[in-house]
Amino acid sequence: MLIHIGFDIELAVASPTALIYMLHVHPSRAADIQGEAGERVTICPQLHADHYTDVFGNHCARVDVPQGVGKIRLRNEAVVFDTGWPDAVNPHAVTDHPAHLPTGTLQFLLPSRYCEVDSELLQLAWNLFGNVAPGWQRVQAICDFVHQRVRFDYACARATRTALDVFRERVGVCRDFTHLAITLCRCMNIPARYATGYLGDIGVPAAPYPMDFSAWFEAYLGDRWYTFDARHNVPRIGRIVIARGRDAADVPITMLFGANTLERFEVTTEEVVAAPAVAQAEGV
């Protein structure tokens, strides 16, 4: 299948600043972008962007915003090929002991900005999931717990909410579900990393609120990373990852080093549906 993606983001700035944005499709999916033009990312006014890859392998860019700009607008549009397969499910995937894990996964066992592994959640996790079969079943049990405990509410979004806050407050948005699930996985010695990207309403009823970027997580089981989503808690079709990190602090879609106001935020994620063929009468 083909998926049309894009965004339109406008920020008002009061003084010269630097803007870092992490909005390109992740390099692991770059080959799936259709057309010679690829992604059509534009910056208005036209400002130079320095592109680089961060320590997690994400495509990032830095923009020097001079005096007098006032507003900066970022737009993108692309069509991405996707298999149309739902998230992989493997009930037989196992958990390895930390002594035997690939060293590149070990950073995803440690506490991070929003994931307080070294908190009361550590003992809670072992109390709740210590008797669940290790591996896939244990990660799924964690997702079930978070999905049932936390209520989704856009109006309650808060940038400072940590996993422990989510557990106590029992409300949040997709990043909050993700942070709590990641933390509980790490408490159980399962490497878990944060992912953000596009997730449209493909194969499911349309959600009754504006499209947004989504957050989910990946757990390392056996010899690979598997996708899990405590917010929706069902395999989904059409995830297009933008960035991965330890938690949301590593993958902000935009970061400005100065006062700014978000004035426009629109995200597009939809399946490209071919127009039906029109039969023509003979002789026309």
XYZ file of C-alpha atoms in Angstrom:
284
model
C 0.000 0.000 0.000
C 0.930 3.652 -0.354
C 0.549 6.123 2.503
C 0.402 9.898 2.070
C 2.164 11.665 4.938
C 2.889 15.269 5.768
C 2.753 18.089 8.265
C 2.307 21.839 8.467
C 3.864 23.399 11.582
C 4.219 27.111 12.275
C 6.114 28.648 15.183
C 6.262 32.292 16.249
C 9.665 33.396 17.564
C 10.492 36.577 19.444
C 14.263 36.782 18.945
C 17.152 35.172 17.063
C 17.380 31.508 17.925
C 18.345 28.074 16.708
C 15.756 25.501 15.687
C 16.408 21.778 15.724
C 13.814 19.601 14.077
C 13.423 15.851 13.860
C 10.702 15.462 11.257
C 12.170 13.433 8.404
C 11.148 9.823 7.954
C 13.658 7.617 9.777
C 16.619 6.484 7.619
C 15.456 2.882 8.019
C 12.354 3.766 5.983
C 13.963 6.227 3.558
C 14.031 3.645 0.750
C 10.242 3.367 0.982
C 9.673 7.020 0.062
C 8.231 7.163 -3.443
C 9.166 9.498 -6.304
C 12.409 11.145 -7.296
C 11.744 14.161 -5.082
C 11.380 12.013 -1.945
C 10.246 14.047 1.029
C 9.373 17.645 0.203
C 10.388 19.447 3.381
C 10.191 23.227 3.077
C 11.100 26.027 5.470
C 9.470 29.436 5.190
C 11.176 31.843 5.074
C 13.872 30.005 3.145
C 16.615 29.334 5.682
C 19.580 27.015 5.445
C 19.345 23.728 7.370
C 22.375 21.732 8.543
C 21.453 18.046 8.416
C 23.047 15.490 10.709
C 22.477 12.077 12.290
C 22.204 11.897 16.077
C 23.551 9.169 18.367
C 20.383 7.096 17.920
C 20.560 7.165 14.120
C 17.796 9.735 13.614
C 17.787 12.270 10.777
C 17.951 15.742 12.372
C 18.380 19.290 11.078
C 19.460 22.602 12.614
C 18.287 26.003 11.392
C 19.790 29.368 12.347
C 16.788 31.685 12.774
C 17.949 35.323 12.481
C 16.513 38.527 13.917
C 13.239 39.697 12.433
C 11.919 36.383 11.137
C 8.869 36.459 13.411
C 7.470 33.146 12.236
C 8.950 29.971 10.827
C 6.842 27.432 8.987
C 7.848 23.813 8.349
C 5.959 21.729 5.811
C 6.407 18.285 4.358
C 4.624 15.987 1.964
C 5.571 12.510 0.762
C 4.170 9.164 -0.290
C 5.614 6.111 1.452
C 5.338 2.461 0.469
C 4.213 0.148 3.265
C 3.648 -3.594 3.228
C 0.196 -3.178 4.740
C 1.029 -5.849 7.291
C 0.072 -5.276 10.936
C 2.716 -5.151 13.683
C 4.545 -8.473 13.994
C 3.362 -10.801 16.762
C 5.627 -13.558 18.092
C 4.384 -15.196 21.319
C 7.498 -17.395 21.326
C 9.984 -14.495 21.469
C 12.138 -14.761 24.594
C 13.962 -12.433 26.956
C 17.726 -12.725 27.327
C 19.711 -12.129 30.511
C 21.391 -8.671 30.601
C 24.788 -10.413 30.667
C 24.077 -11.836 27.224
C 22.280 -8.948 25.532
C 23.967 -7.062 22.670
C 25.819 -4.125 24.207
C 23.896 -1.693 21.991
C 20.675 -2.551 23.820
C 21.976 -1.942 27.348
C 21.303 1.813 27.315
C 17.610 0.940 26.937
C 17.620 -0.778 30.338
C 18.701 2.352 32.222
C 16.649 5.149 33.801
C 16.075 8.167 31.547
C 14.382 11.571 31.737
C 10.794 10.285 31.693
C 11.397 6.649 32.668
C 12.329 6.304 36.356
C 13.408 2.682 36.545
C 15.065 3.471 39.895
C 11.759 4.290 41.644
C 8.850 2.551 43.342
C 7.946 1.192 39.894
C 10.816 -1.313 40.139
C 9.289 -3.352 42.948
C 5.802 -2.816 41.558
C 6.856 -4.345 38.240
C 8.246 -7.470 39.871
C 5.150 -7.803 42.056
C 2.858 -7.522 39.036
C 4.782 -9.386 36.352
C 7.349 -11.534 38.124
C 5.174 -14.638 37.707
C 4.340 -13.976 34.053
C 6.293 -16.055 31.536
C 9.367 -14.044 30.477
C 9.518 -12.785 26.921
C 6.590 -11.796 24.734
C 3.933 -12.715 27.299
C 5.535 -10.477 29.911
C 5.732 -7.451 27.590
C 2.132 -8.021 26.510
C 1.043 -8.262 30.149
C 2.714 -4.891 30.749
C 0.864 -3.392 27.774
C -2.431 -4.829 29.036
C -1.833 -3.323 32.467
C -0.976 0.146 31.136
C -3.834 0.088 28.619
C -6.350 -0.771 31.347
C -4.965 1.551 34.010
C -4.420 4.783 32.037
C -7.191 6.876 30.503
C -6.420 8.654 27.220
C -7.267 12.374 27.322
C -5.737 15.035 25.049
C -6.925 17.760 27.418
C -4.663 16.347 30.148
C -1.429 16.422 28.121
C 1.552 17.713 30.094
C 5.154 17.881 28.909
C 6.607 17.228 32.375
C 4.654 14.037 33.151
C 6.954 11.082 33.880
C 6.181 7.369 33.983
C 5.709 7.507 37.753
C 3.311 10.439 37.318
C 1.352 8.442 34.732
C 1.059 5.516 37.134
C -0.210 7.786 39.913
C -2.453 10.071 37.834
C -3.844 7.322 35.574
C -4.341 9.672 32.628
C -2.296 10.837 29.680
C -1.672 10.806 25.934
C 0.182 8.276 23.783
C 3.640 9.335 24.995
C 2.531 8.772 28.592
C 1.249 5.255 27.903
C 4.564 4.612 26.174
C 6.738 5.967 28.986
C 5.008 3.846 31.622
C 5.220 0.676 29.515
C 8.893 1.302 28.701
C 9.715 1.829 32.370
C 7.966 -1.353 33.480
C 9.802 -3.313 30.764
C 13.163 -1.931 31.860
C 12.309 -2.771 35.461
C 11.934 -6.382 34.273
C 15.333 -6.238 32.487
C 13.763 -6.013 29.035
C 15.387 -3.384 26.768
C 12.716 -0.952 25.597
C 13.064 2.139 23.424
C 10.726 4.992 22.523
C 9.532 5.498 18.942
C 7.599 8.335 17.360
C 6.152 8.707 13.903
C 3.075 8.579 11.731
C 0.193 6.236 12.532
C -2.986 6.818 10.560
C -6.432 5.313 11.024
C -5.773 2.524 8.520
C -7.822 -0.617 9.107
C -9.530 0.901 12.164
C -12.417 3.376 12.695
C -11.328 6.992 12.334
C -10.479 8.654 15.636
C -12.739 11.594 16.615
C -9.885 14.099 17.006
C -7.299 15.774 14.744
C -4.427 13.694 13.374
C -1.188 13.902 15.339
C 2.164 12.189 15.481
C 2.026 9.022 17.548
C 4.271 7.330 20.107
C 4.833 3.629 20.695
C 7.745 1.494 21.885
C 9.968 -1.347 20.802
C 11.120 -4.180 23.069
C 14.188 -6.295 22.377
C 13.238 -9.973 22.478
C 15.304 -12.856 21.135
C 17.502 -11.217 18.518
C 15.385 -8.290 17.307
C 13.196 -5.326 18.230
C 9.411 -5.813 18.264
C 6.783 -3.068 18.147
C 4.324 -2.694 21.049
C 1.663 -0.051 21.632
C 0.175 0.258 25.108
C -2.134 3.068 23.973
C -3.997 1.061 21.303
C -2.902 -2.407 22.459
C -3.677 -4.097 19.138
C -1.420 -4.676 16.101
C -1.757 -1.714 13.753
C -1.117 -1.129 10.059
C 0.992 1.649 8.561
C 3.423 2.810 11.225
C 6.079 5.062 9.705
C 8.800 5.783 12.230
C 10.456 9.195 12.398
C 12.774 8.777 15.371
C 13.813 6.474 18.200
C 15.421 7.158 21.563
C 15.378 6.394 25.268
C 12.209 8.451 25.767
C 10.470 11.548 24.399
C 13.301 13.817 25.553
C 15.558 12.273 22.897
C 13.147 12.777 19.997
C 11.451 16.201 20.149
C 9.885 17.044 16.787
C 11.048 20.637 17.224
C 13.295 22.365 19.743
C 13.952 26.099 19.864
C 16.508 27.735 22.125
C 14.368 30.723 23.015
C 10.801 31.941 23.492
C 8.358 30.579 20.918
C 4.674 29.907 20.399
C 3.118 27.075 18.411
C 0.598 28.656 16.045
C -0.147 25.844 13.602
C 0.096 22.071 13.906
C -1.402 19.808 11.264
C -0.418 16.212 10.506
C -1.527 14.069 7.563
C -1.426 10.269 7.462
C -3.778 8.497 5.080
C -3.809 5.559 2.715
C -3.602 6.466 -0.957
C -6.681 4.911 -2.528
C -6.592 4.475 -6.292
C -9.460 6.065 -8.185
C -11.845 3.462 -9.633
C -11.513 2.807 -13.341
C -14.183 4.469 -15.460
C -15.630 2.225 -18.133
C -16.108 3.928 -21.481
C -18.832 3.039 -23.951
C -17.672 1.472 -27.207
C -16.941 4.039 -29.845
C -16.530 6.942 -27.391
